[in-house]
XYZ file of C-alpha atoms in Angstrom:
739
model
C -219.265 182.970 298.863
C -222.275 185.089 299.385
C -221.142 187.439 296.632
C -221.095 184.453 294.283
C -224.564 183.395 295.271
C -226.180 186.811 294.951
C -227.459 187.665 291.543
C -227.527 191.248 290.538
C -231.065 191.808 289.439
C -229.743 194.431 287.132
C -227.786 191.817 285.012
C -229.535 190.623 281.904
C -231.157 187.345 282.788
C -230.579 184.536 280.346
C -232.956 181.873 281.586
C -232.060 179.433 278.884
C -228.307 179.605 279.642
C -228.898 179.114 283.304
C -231.116 176.224 282.620
C -228.433 174.515 280.552
C -225.799 175.045 283.241
C -228.156 173.656 285.813
C -228.803 170.525 283.735
C -225.045 170.093 283.000
C -224.112 170.307 286.664
C -226.729 167.706 287.451
C -225.380 165.209 284.916
C -221.767 165.931 285.898
C -222.633 165.185 289.489
C -224.431 162.021 288.398
C -221.409 160.930 286.399
C -219.035 161.688 289.247
C -221.147 159.591 291.628
C -221.291 156.615 289.184
C -217.520 156.431 288.719
C -216.796 155.568 292.406
C -219.082 152.575 292.087
C -216.834 151.193 289.373
C -213.733 152.108 291.373
C -215.131 150.320 294.418
C -215.559 147.176 292.310
C -212.013 147.531 290.964
C -210.570 148.140 294.462
C -212.368 145.072 295.704
C -210.777 142.979 292.982
C -207.350 144.552 293.378
C -204.943 143.450 296.136
C -201.838 145.399 295.172
C -200.483 148.221 297.377
C -200.199 151.228 296.836
C -202.535 151.034 293.840
C -205.530 150.354 296.104
C -204.755 153.446 298.228
C -204.349 155.626 295.141
C -207.645 154.372 293.827
C -209.295 155.185 297.182
C -207.871 158.686 297.027
C -208.922 159.077 293.421
C -212.383 157.821 294.345
C -212.626 160.328 297.164
C -211.522 163.097 294.792
C -214.211 162.145 292.332
C -216.864 162.010 295.064
C -215.872 165.418 296.360
C -215.906 166.872 292.839
C -219.352 165.410 292.368
C -220.518 166.788 295.710
C -219.178 170.223 294.762
C -221.132 170.260 291.512
C -224.184 168.904 293.315
C -224.023 171.598 295.989
C -223.483 174.153 293.257
C -227.025 173.436 292.110
C -228.340 175.436 295.026
C -226.194 178.400 294.181
C -228.200 179.236 291.117
C -230.930 180.645 293.364
C -230.945 182.557 296.557
C -229.352 180.428 299.223
C -228.440 180.566 302.830
C -225.088 180.954 304.515
C -225.120 177.256 305.407
C -225.064 176.354 301.755
C -222.138 178.675 301.258
C -220.241 177.063 304.168
C -220.924 173.534 302.856
C -219.858 174.607 299.389
C -216.614 176.087 300.739
C -215.876 172.962 302.822
C -216.446 170.707 299.818
C -214.147 172.768 297.633
C -211.445 172.777 300.338
C -211.621 168.985 300.771
C -211.558 168.567 297.007
C -208.446 170.675 296.745
C -206.722 168.731 299.565
C -207.567 165.334 298.122
C -206.532 166.406 294.610
C -203.145 167.608 295.901
C -202.592 164.347 297.806
C -203.539 162.348 294.719
C -201.174 164.384 292.534
C -198.327 163.840 294.958
C -199.028 160.085 295.054
C -199.156 159.879 291.234
C -195.622 161.312 291.061
C -194.423 158.035 292.648
C -196.822 155.721 290.803
C -196.394 156.951 287.232
C -192.820 155.453 286.864
C -194.187 152.118 288.060
C -196.986 152.412 285.566
C -194.455 153.194 282.844
C -192.339 150.156 283.801
C -195.466 148.028 283.706
C -196.109 149.370 280.250
C -192.553 148.535 279.277
C -192.920 144.996 280.578
C -196.187 144.716 278.764
C -194.492 145.741 275.532
C -191.655 143.267 276.224
C -194.169 140.500 276.832
C -195.946 141.390 273.631
C -192.646 141.154 271.740
C -191.898 137.810 273.407
C -195.350 136.576 272.515
C -194.801 137.618 268.908
C -191.401 135.860 268.892
C -192.963 132.731 270.357
C -195.617 132.905 267.671
C -192.904 133.064 265.035
C -191.044 130.127 266.622
C -194.249 128.129 266.808
C -194.844 128.940 263.191
C -191.310 127.762 262.362
C -191.864 124.592 264.375
C -195.135 123.990 262.572
C -193.342 124.632 259.298
C -190.581 122.185 260.232
C -193.156 119.619 261.268
C -194.901 120.113 257.963
C -191.577 119.821 256.165
C -190.738 116.687 258.121
C -194.104 115.209 257.266
C -193.530 115.931 253.598
C -190.013 114.478 253.812
C -191.312 111.289 255.424
C -194.048 111.019 252.838
C -191.621 111.616 249.977
C -189.065 109.214 251.471
C -191.718 106.531 251.788
C -192.799 107.032 248.199
C -189.217 107.082 246.923
C -188.090 104.007 248.865
C -191.205 101.997 248.118
C -189.396 100.635 245.059
C -185.842 99.809 244.040
C -186.342 100.527 240.350
C -184.221 103.506 239.332
C -186.694 104.938 236.804
C -189.613 104.633 239.232
C -187.594 106.340 241.990
C -186.744 109.355 239.854
C -190.210 109.729 238.342
C -191.876 109.425 241.757
C -189.512 112.077 243.140
C -190.492 114.622 240.477
C -194.205 113.939 240.833
C -194.223 114.144 244.634
C -192.070 117.290 244.731
C -194.289 118.947 242.151
C -197.414 118.103 244.134
C -195.981 119.022 247.556
C -194.394 122.341 246.527
C -196.958 123.257 243.834
C -194.236 123.540 241.186
C -194.774 124.560 237.611
C -191.950 122.341 236.377
C -189.487 119.841 237.842
C -186.781 118.100 235.811
C -183.737 115.878 236.236
C -180.579 116.098 234.153
C -178.355 112.999 234.108
C -174.702 112.795 232.984
C -174.041 110.989 229.719
C -171.730 107.985 229.427
C -168.835 110.232 228.418
C -169.403 112.467 231.470
C -169.040 115.627 229.331
C -172.730 116.526 228.990
C -175.963 116.557 230.961
C -178.969 114.960 229.318
C -182.598 115.742 230.124
C -183.932 112.378 231.279
C -187.052 113.172 233.327
C -189.374 116.151 233.601
C -192.730 116.678 235.243
C -194.874 118.014 232.389
C -193.261 116.042 229.550
C -193.135 119.130 227.310
C -189.673 118.380 225.960
C -188.391 115.307 224.086
C -186.708 113.491 226.939
C -183.285 112.114 226.065
C -182.579 114.419 223.120
C -181.829 117.678 224.949
C -178.267 118.015 226.233
C -176.134 120.807 227.694
C -172.386 120.951 228.457
C -171.592 119.824 231.983
C -168.874 122.443 232.545
C -171.138 125.509 232.493
C -170.334 127.941 235.352
C -173.815 127.644 236.869
C -173.669 123.854 236.804
C -170.219 123.827 238.391
C -171.486 126.189 241.081
C -174.388 123.863 241.898
C -172.181 120.744 241.877
C -169.714 122.382 244.267
C -172.401 123.262 246.822
C -174.120 121.000 249.333
C -177.245 123.194 249.350
C -179.967 124.133 246.911
C -178.890 127.083 244.762
C -181.088 129.679 243.049
C -180.204 130.012 239.369
C -181.327 132.289 236.580
C -184.555 131.321 234.769
C -182.629 131.969 231.527
C -180.053 129.260 232.291
C -179.892 126.480 229.649
C -180.932 123.890 232.211
C -183.886 126.053 233.359
C -185.431 126.718 229.920
C -187.683 123.704 230.076
C -190.842 125.177 228.509
C -191.798 128.381 226.625
C -193.508 131.142 228.629
C -196.948 132.111 227.270
C -197.377 135.831 226.554
C -195.479 138.263 228.742
C -195.509 136.212 231.940
C -192.536 136.595 234.217
C -190.780 133.271 234.920
C -190.900 131.978 238.464
C -187.873 131.486 240.679
C -185.726 128.465 239.784
C -183.725 126.343 242.210
C -181.130 123.694 241.323
C -179.707 120.986 243.591
C -177.198 118.214 242.928
C -178.074 114.533 243.349
C -175.054 112.210 243.955
C -175.030 109.148 241.709
C -173.571 106.112 243.477
C -172.751 102.934 241.550
C -171.381 99.655 242.856
C -168.203 100.312 240.890
C -167.737 103.581 242.818
C -166.955 101.684 246.015
C -163.483 100.306 246.673
C -163.774 96.957 248.394
C -160.478 97.318 250.273
C -161.215 100.886 251.378
C -164.922 100.907 252.169
C -166.795 103.132 251.445
C -164.633 105.838 249.838
C -165.903 106.949 246.442
C -163.438 106.452 243.637
C -165.194 109.022 241.383
C -167.956 111.532 242.094
C -170.740 112.079 239.593
C -173.885 114.103 240.052
C -177.280 114.536 238.457
C -178.937 117.963 238.429
C -182.497 118.515 239.711
C -184.284 121.700 238.549
C -187.377 123.039 240.381
C -189.400 125.995 239.040
C -192.138 128.005 240.827
C -195.269 129.060 238.904
C -194.766 131.904 236.417
C -195.989 135.471 237.001
C -196.468 134.977 240.722
C -195.075 136.820 243.696
C -194.197 133.551 245.406
C -190.602 133.031 246.494
C -188.633 130.119 247.814
C -188.737 129.808 251.601
C -185.972 128.371 253.726
C -187.977 125.339 254.787
C -188.801 124.576 251.147
C -185.131 124.680 250.224
C -184.343 122.400 253.164
C -187.051 120.028 251.961
C -185.487 119.960 248.491
C -182.017 119.257 249.917
C -183.263 116.431 252.141
C -185.196 114.869 249.247
C -182.076 115.042 247.041
C -180.103 113.159 249.710
C -182.859 110.542 250.037
C -182.930 110.098 246.269
C -179.150 109.553 246.298
C -179.506 106.849 248.962
C -182.381 105.171 247.102
C -180.413 105.274 243.848
C -177.405 103.682 245.555
C -179.630 100.870 246.827
C -181.123 100.469 243.367
C -177.647 100.417 241.803
C -176.492 97.738 244.242
C -179.644 95.732 243.514
C -179.075 96.056 239.767
C -175.478 94.925 240.173
C -176.624 92.048 242.384
C -179.226 90.983 239.833
C -176.662 91.146 237.043
C -174.244 89.140 239.174
C -177.027 86.655 239.935
C -177.874 86.301 236.243
C -174.197 85.878 235.406
C -173.839 83.330 238.200
C -176.879 81.450 236.939
C -175.396 81.387 233.438
C -172.102 80.158 234.861
C -173.917 77.536 236.934
C -175.777 76.353 233.844
C -172.509 76.186 231.925
C -170.792 74.417 234.826
C -173.676 71.980 235.166
C -173.483 71.267 231.440
C -169.716 70.817 231.684
C -170.179 68.584 234.738
C -172.684 66.399 232.886
C -170.378 66.225 229.894
C -167.459 65.361 232.179
C -169.517 62.692 233.940
C -170.545 61.301 230.570
C -166.908 61.302 229.479
C -165.831 59.605 232.729
C -168.527 56.956 232.344
C -167.516 56.417 228.728
C -163.870 56.195 229.750
C -164.646 53.782 232.572
C -166.770 51.653 230.264
C -163.995 51.705 227.700
C -161.379 50.817 230.324
C -163.536 48.020 231.669
C -163.993 46.522 228.203
C -160.371 47.024 227.214
C -159.218 45.661 230.557
C -161.164 42.485 230.040
C -160.274 42.175 226.385
C -156.547 42.852 226.938
C -156.181 40.631 229.960
C -157.812 37.659 228.253
C -155.067 37.200 225.595
C -152.416 38.172 228.147
C -153.771 35.455 230.410
C -153.476 32.936 227.602
C -149.919 34.004 226.730
C -148.674 33.893 230.320
C -150.394 30.574 231.125
C -149.129 28.822 228.020
C -145.646 30.296 228.451
C -145.476 29.237 232.098
C -146.698 25.741 231.148
C -144.142 25.593 228.384
C -141.438 26.707 230.801
C -142.020 23.623 232.978
C -141.374 21.249 230.071
C -138.036 19.928 228.783
C -136.536 22.777 226.746
C -133.193 23.501 225.188
C -131.324 26.503 226.615
C -132.167 28.534 223.545
C -135.870 27.624 223.817
C -135.933 28.371 227.555
C -134.411 31.809 226.885
C -137.136 32.465 224.323
C -139.872 31.393 226.773
C -138.384 33.540 229.550
C -138.290 36.502 227.148
C -141.930 35.909 226.277
C -142.858 35.772 229.997
C -140.822 38.858 230.780
C -142.477 40.824 227.958
C -145.887 39.539 229.027
C -145.362 40.633 232.604
C -144.158 44.022 231.384
C -147.307 44.413 229.305
C -149.485 43.318 232.245
C -147.755 45.896 234.445
C -148.444 48.558 231.816
C -152.146 47.627 231.835
C -152.239 47.885 235.631
C -150.471 51.250 235.542
C -152.918 52.709 233.013
C -155.940 51.557 235.039
C -154.460 52.790 238.323
C -153.585 56.149 236.764
C -157.123 56.646 235.476
C -158.541 55.950 238.938
C -156.021 58.270 240.556
C -156.940 61.116 238.205
C -160.688 60.887 238.728
C -160.305 60.385 242.496
C -162.015 56.985 242.583
C -158.950 55.126 243.843
C -158.943 54.743 247.613
C -156.378 53.179 249.869
C -157.126 49.741 251.271
C -156.042 50.276 254.883
C -155.127 47.233 256.931
C -152.492 45.779 259.223
C -149.608 43.983 257.480
C -146.081 42.668 258.037
C -143.783 45.464 256.904
C -140.609 43.367 256.979
C -142.226 40.675 254.814
C -142.988 43.222 252.076
C -139.334 44.193 251.792
C -138.309 40.545 251.678
C -140.887 39.743 248.995
C -139.682 42.676 246.890
C -136.118 41.434 247.301
C -137.121 37.895 246.263
C -138.935 39.218 243.180
C -136.102 41.504 242.096
C -133.142 39.176 242.719
C -133.767 36.823 239.743
C -133.911 39.760 237.335
C -130.874 41.399 238.928
C -128.863 38.173 238.829
C -129.320 37.992 235.035
C -127.627 41.422 234.807
C -125.081 40.400 237.483
C -126.252 43.104 239.870
C -125.947 42.637 243.614
C -129.009 43.706 245.642
C -128.772 44.355 249.382
C -131.509 45.090 251.900
C -130.869 47.065 255.117
C -133.733 47.364 257.624
C -133.206 49.565 260.655
C -133.531 47.939 264.058
C -136.202 50.404 265.173
C -138.347 49.691 262.080
C -141.688 48.216 263.299
C -142.495 44.683 262.131
C -146.181 45.450 261.688
C -147.746 48.621 260.326
C -151.156 49.928 259.280
C -151.586 51.109 255.695
C -152.188 50.003 252.108
C -149.934 46.975 251.690
C -150.602 46.590 247.978
C -149.857 50.227 247.038
C -146.740 50.324 249.196
C -145.425 47.148 247.609
C -146.280 48.417 244.120
C -144.375 51.633 244.830
C -141.311 49.767 246.042
C -141.403 47.385 243.073
C -141.567 50.354 240.675
C -138.680 52.176 242.330
C -136.478 49.079 242.750
C -137.448 47.848 239.280
C -136.306 51.146 237.762
C -132.979 50.813 239.582
C -132.484 47.320 238.134
C -133.755 48.331 234.720
C -131.398 51.290 234.287
C -128.269 49.718 235.844
C -125.902 47.678 233.692
C -123.439 46.778 236.392
C -122.602 47.439 239.991
C -124.953 47.127 242.957
C -128.321 48.238 244.280
C -128.970 48.944 247.958
C -132.375 49.187 249.630
C -132.460 50.982 252.989
C -135.536 51.453 255.186
C -135.800 53.235 258.523
C -138.107 55.416 260.563
C -137.641 59.048 259.497
C -136.746 61.446 262.270
C -138.427 64.812 262.574
C -135.324 66.696 261.390
C -135.162 64.692 258.146
C -138.848 64.894 257.208
C -138.927 68.361 255.659
C -137.482 68.818 252.195
C -137.031 72.080 250.284
C -138.217 70.385 247.093
C -141.640 69.714 248.661
C -142.938 72.991 250.186
C -146.455 71.520 250.411
C -145.326 68.511 252.443
C -146.108 69.139 256.135
C -145.453 66.011 258.228
C -147.058 65.999 261.679
C -145.399 63.657 264.220
C -147.742 61.659 266.431
C -147.828 58.631 268.698
C -150.387 56.932 266.414
C -148.230 56.825 263.278
C -144.663 57.024 261.982
C -143.011 58.056 258.711
C -141.222 55.309 256.758
C -138.236 56.478 254.707
C -137.041 54.180 251.904
C -133.864 54.856 249.894
C -132.963 52.869 246.765
C -129.481 53.651 245.483
C -128.117 52.283 242.210
C -124.854 52.549 240.287
C -126.490 53.332 236.952
C -125.756 56.092 234.479
C -127.489 58.787 236.569
C -129.789 61.634 235.531
C -128.915 65.078 234.269
C -130.275 68.062 236.299
C -132.378 69.362 233.394
C -134.202 66.019 233.195
C -135.213 65.965 236.865
C -138.506 67.934 236.489
C -139.757 65.471 233.837
C -139.328 62.303 235.875
C -142.753 62.302 237.542
C -144.714 63.331 234.424
C -146.861 60.599 232.941
C -145.900 59.197 229.524
C -142.643 61.116 229.744
C -139.086 59.804 229.759
C -135.829 61.685 230.007
C -133.556 61.761 227.001
C -130.851 59.821 228.811
C -133.293 57.075 229.741
C -135.081 56.896 226.451
C -131.893 56.396 224.479
C -130.924 53.334 226.462
C -133.602 51.129 224.922
C -134.658 49.934 228.366
C -138.362 49.814 227.635
C -141.126 51.235 229.802
C -144.017 53.593 229.254
C -143.075 56.465 231.541
C -145.967 55.722 233.907
C -144.155 54.053 236.822
C -142.835 57.110 238.663
C -145.968 59.161 237.896
C -148.121 56.508 239.554
C -145.648 56.123 242.426
C -145.877 59.851 243.104
C -149.655 59.672 243.282
C -149.570 56.605 245.537
C -147.098 58.335 247.849
C -149.258 61.465 247.938
C -152.261 59.340 248.882
C -150.205 57.962 251.768
C -149.393 61.548 252.954
C -145.813 61.279 251.790
C -143.277 62.662 249.349
C -140.964 61.132 246.700
C -137.938 62.557 244.926
C -134.714 61.499 243.155
C -131.126 62.600 243.706
C -128.338 62.290 241.171
C -125.016 64.032 240.851
C -125.192 63.785 237.065
C -124.793 61.384 234.187
C -122.638 58.350 234.953
C -122.817 58.909 238.743
C -125.760 56.761 239.707
C -129.119 57.755 241.211
C -130.897 57.552 244.564
C -134.683 57.315 244.771
C -136.149 58.370 248.127
C -139.746 58.315 249.303
C -141.432 58.915 252.654
C -144.901 57.571 253.533
C -147.020 57.761 256.657
C -147.961 54.412 258.235
C -150.040 53.720 261.295
C -148.873 51.930 264.430
C -151.116 48.940 265.299
C -152.452 48.555 268.807
C -150.776 45.873 270.951
C -154.128 44.263 271.683
C -154.637 43.517 268.008
C -151.196 42.137 267.181
C -152.355 38.583 267.686
C -155.258 39.126 265.292
C -153.329 40.215 262.215
C -154.961 38.907 259.056
C -153.150 36.426 256.946
C -150.873 38.082 254.427
C -150.527 35.924 251.292
C -146.955 35.184 250.355
C -145.121 32.777 248.185
C -143.841 29.784 250.149
C -140.745 27.923 249.233
C -142.584 24.631 248.801
C -145.329 25.969 246.591
C -143.263 25.357 243.540
C -143.525 21.608 244.208
C -147.197 21.483 245.309
C -149.848 19.934 243.026
C -153.536 19.173 243.701
C -154.300 15.705 242.317
C -157.985 14.846 242.325
C -159.179 18.407 243.169
C -162.525 18.794 241.380
C -162.835 22.269 239.888
C -165.687 23.860 237.900
C -164.629 26.646 235.497
C -167.151 29.087 233.979
C -165.748 31.342 231.235
C -167.526 32.307 228.009
C -164.267 33.136 226.224
C -162.983 30.016 224.466
C -159.270 30.878 224.537
C -159.309 31.944 228.167
C -161.345 28.931 229.144
C -158.959 26.572 227.348
C -155.738 27.982 228.824
C -157.158 28.193 232.355
C -158.386 24.587 232.046
C -154.897 23.506 230.868
C -153.299 25.393 233.752
C -155.522 23.699 236.354
C -155.047 20.276 234.773
C -151.266 20.808 234.845
C -151.636 21.220 238.636
C -153.464 17.876 238.852
C -157.027 19.219 239.083
C -160.085 17.528 237.529
C -161.660 20.399 235.595
C -165.210 20.765 234.273
C -165.853 23.751 232.003
C -169.116 25.560 231.235
C -169.860 28.638 229.096
C -173.032 30.129 230.661
C -174.655 30.841 234.015
C -177.525 28.425 233.425
C -175.154 25.598 232.532
C -173.010 26.371 235.574
C -176.003 26.174 237.952
C -177.071 22.937 236.334
C -173.635 21.279 236.434
C -172.331 22.395 239.834
C -172.606 19.763 242.570
C -171.324 19.039 246.045
C -168.410 17.140 244.478
C -166.922 20.378 243.140
C -164.593 21.825 245.742
C -163.707 25.065 243.861
C -165.712 27.070 241.305
C -163.916 29.659 239.164
C -166.237 32.367 237.748
C -165.323 35.059 235.233
C -167.430 37.841 236.831
C -166.492 40.415 234.170
C -167.564 38.349 231.195
C -169.993 40.311 228.948
C -173.585 39.095 229.145
C -173.064 37.218 232.406
C -173.866 38.435 235.915
C -171.294 36.577 238.011
C -172.700 37.968 241.286
C -176.172 36.538 240.701
C -174.552 33.269 239.703
C -172.639 33.168 243.002
C -175.872 33.793 244.918
C -177.574 31.009 242.968
C -174.779 28.558 243.808
C -175.085 29.376 247.540
C -178.844 28.942 247.408
C -178.492 25.572 245.674
C -176.553 24.107 248.616
C -178.175 24.501 252.026
C -175.457 22.737 254.037
C -172.299 24.680 254.585
C -169.901 21.789 254.099
C -171.483 21.048 250.687
C -170.926 24.559 249.367
C -167.915 24.881 247.044
C -165.340 27.636 247.332
C -166.172 30.339 244.789
C -163.289 32.305 243.246
C -163.824 35.300 240.955
C -161.568 35.616 237.912
C -161.427 39.284 236.949
C -159.285 41.910 235.341
C -160.197 44.556 237.944
C -159.823 44.462 241.722
C -161.070 47.831 242.870
C -162.988 48.404 246.112
C -166.399 48.112 244.433
C -165.428 44.720 243.042
C -164.282 43.491 246.452
C -167.413 44.787 248.180
C -169.667 43.079 245.628
C -167.761 39.824 245.978
C -167.950 39.945 249.764
C -171.668 40.757 249.612
C -172.578 37.695 247.519
C -170.282 35.305 249.438
C -167.423 34.881 246.969
C -164.420 33.445 248.817
C -161.611 34.965 246.780
C -160.657 37.245 243.894
C -157.885 36.534 241.368
C -156.779 39.127 238.838
C -155.769 37.947 235.365
C -153.308 37.059 233.996
C -152.300 34.061 236.142
C -149.121 32.006 235.803
C -148.572 28.424 236.937
C -146.711 29.437 240.097
C -149.320 32.058 240.939
C -152.214 29.608 240.505
C -150.384 26.991 242.580
C -149.895 29.538 245.392
C -153.502 30.733 245.153
C -155.001 27.252 245.411
C -152.771 26.399 248.369
C -153.759 29.491 250.312
C -157.429 29.174 249.356
C -157.708 25.553 250.528
C -155.818 26.371 253.719
C -157.772 29.477 254.766
C -160.982 29.274 252.639
C -160.621 32.936 251.794
C -158.236 34.883 249.549
C -158.365 38.447 248.171
């Protein structure tokens, strides 16, 4: 140590070099002493073992190194032995601390390396998270663009607006140079340029074959496909100069029409057709298609397909609505024409009814009056023939009017309680005289369980039976006719010839079965289907010269259908007779109402001998012939008749002495209902009011309601015979009401 501190005076002294070493040692010592201050601050902030201990050791090493250099400052001059001892101690401590620090670093360096590795791992994770966040932000941006585009696309249901909006919004969102849409032609063999963004090409005139390999590749893929810029569908505009074309992407757009959907197999497509959307990036740019941009294009293509399907359904709906409106207009026009035709027909029938019944009334009245005079047998036969023909013609008139009401649905059943047994007896009494002329025996068999009273339309039921029994008499030359009536059992209700007939048994009603069997010439099987057709007669019937219009059975069938029944005929063939069978539903009256059954008009045995001497009658009829014959008919019955031709004259002439007033309510130019009201208003006391009877050719429900409303006591349908008028007057005077 002393040898180091002693300077040989014989060495060449370099004062400047020594001075620089002296200054360097001073600054090194200063630097060494400043570093522990920073380490102390770091140790204070650090709480991790053994790093704190290593830092303490390292700090001590630095301090000792600094102390060594500081002590070395005194070695540049002559120094004492104490300085040499201190210098040696400092260097020894420095060596010991440096060795301890080196040994400790052997254990700490691997930890420091692992920390570095973790730091690198964390940096990589941070970079990965940054990429994922960027992807999420990209997806959010893509989603925002998709929502914006979807809103713009679905803001309308017009197909052209949807497609044009799609191109414009895609071009703006993706900064495209060109965007176009190719649509299939009607033949499906070509694609036609229908829409493009820049409108550089003549839209609608540029076509390409649909079976190109690139097009097939795009149509077979569910994703957007990059295609060559030189593809026929991608050459949408010329490139200026030597610019390189941008990348081109194509995606299919499904075209859904209402006719593509099978109603019974919803919603499978019957045929698949696609449009082709082309998207081009700007030319001569390094930009490429990114994944999120391709996903955006695919999603937009799907949204366009959905919007187009909605638009197609709307277009089909609008076309269907327009077609329906046209059909409604046509139907409304047809309905008005039909209503006009029905009104014209009804007006015609009303006029013809009145005009035909007036001469028929005269013929029947005069013939019946003539029949009650002294006649030779030959004359009586002539009169009976005239009456028979007149009644046949009157029946034909009734059948035509009833058929017209049945066809237009205006005929309704007149439901009421009636004596069922009396109807059969009346039919028998009416048929027997005609049958006796032909020497036919007629028998009636009523089952014991057949109710006496029933609820239904008495008039229509009787008309049906008269038609059926009348046909049996008409087409039988000899033999017998049997009429059988009983309550049909459930096992005999159904018939294979009437699949639409579904009888429903109940405690409130029963089914009446009537069978009329004759011994006539029968009906051939090929003629059976024609029997219930209006204005149609079978060949076997028509050749027998039996008369008739072919309306009877047609009307009977409709009456039976109205009464929820069924009618048919059975015959084993020509010459083997025929059986007519019909079933109708009738109600069962309540026991509490049996004592209140309304009076059912019927012909009494003594009516043929009843006259009405002194009965004052007022007759108003503007038709001279009808007025004359009706007046003669009433006078033949002993009545004192006063005739008038107008409503004013009738109101002026009528007095309390007149017991019955006959009014022709269907006479043209005369309102018989107002006249009836005027007659009631003229007499304030009830016993002074005469009985008012309407003479009419029509007795539908409207007529009856109008007559009841104005206080008319009865309705008589023309034509009227002597016996019928005698019966009517007797019932009217006895009950003061008759319909």
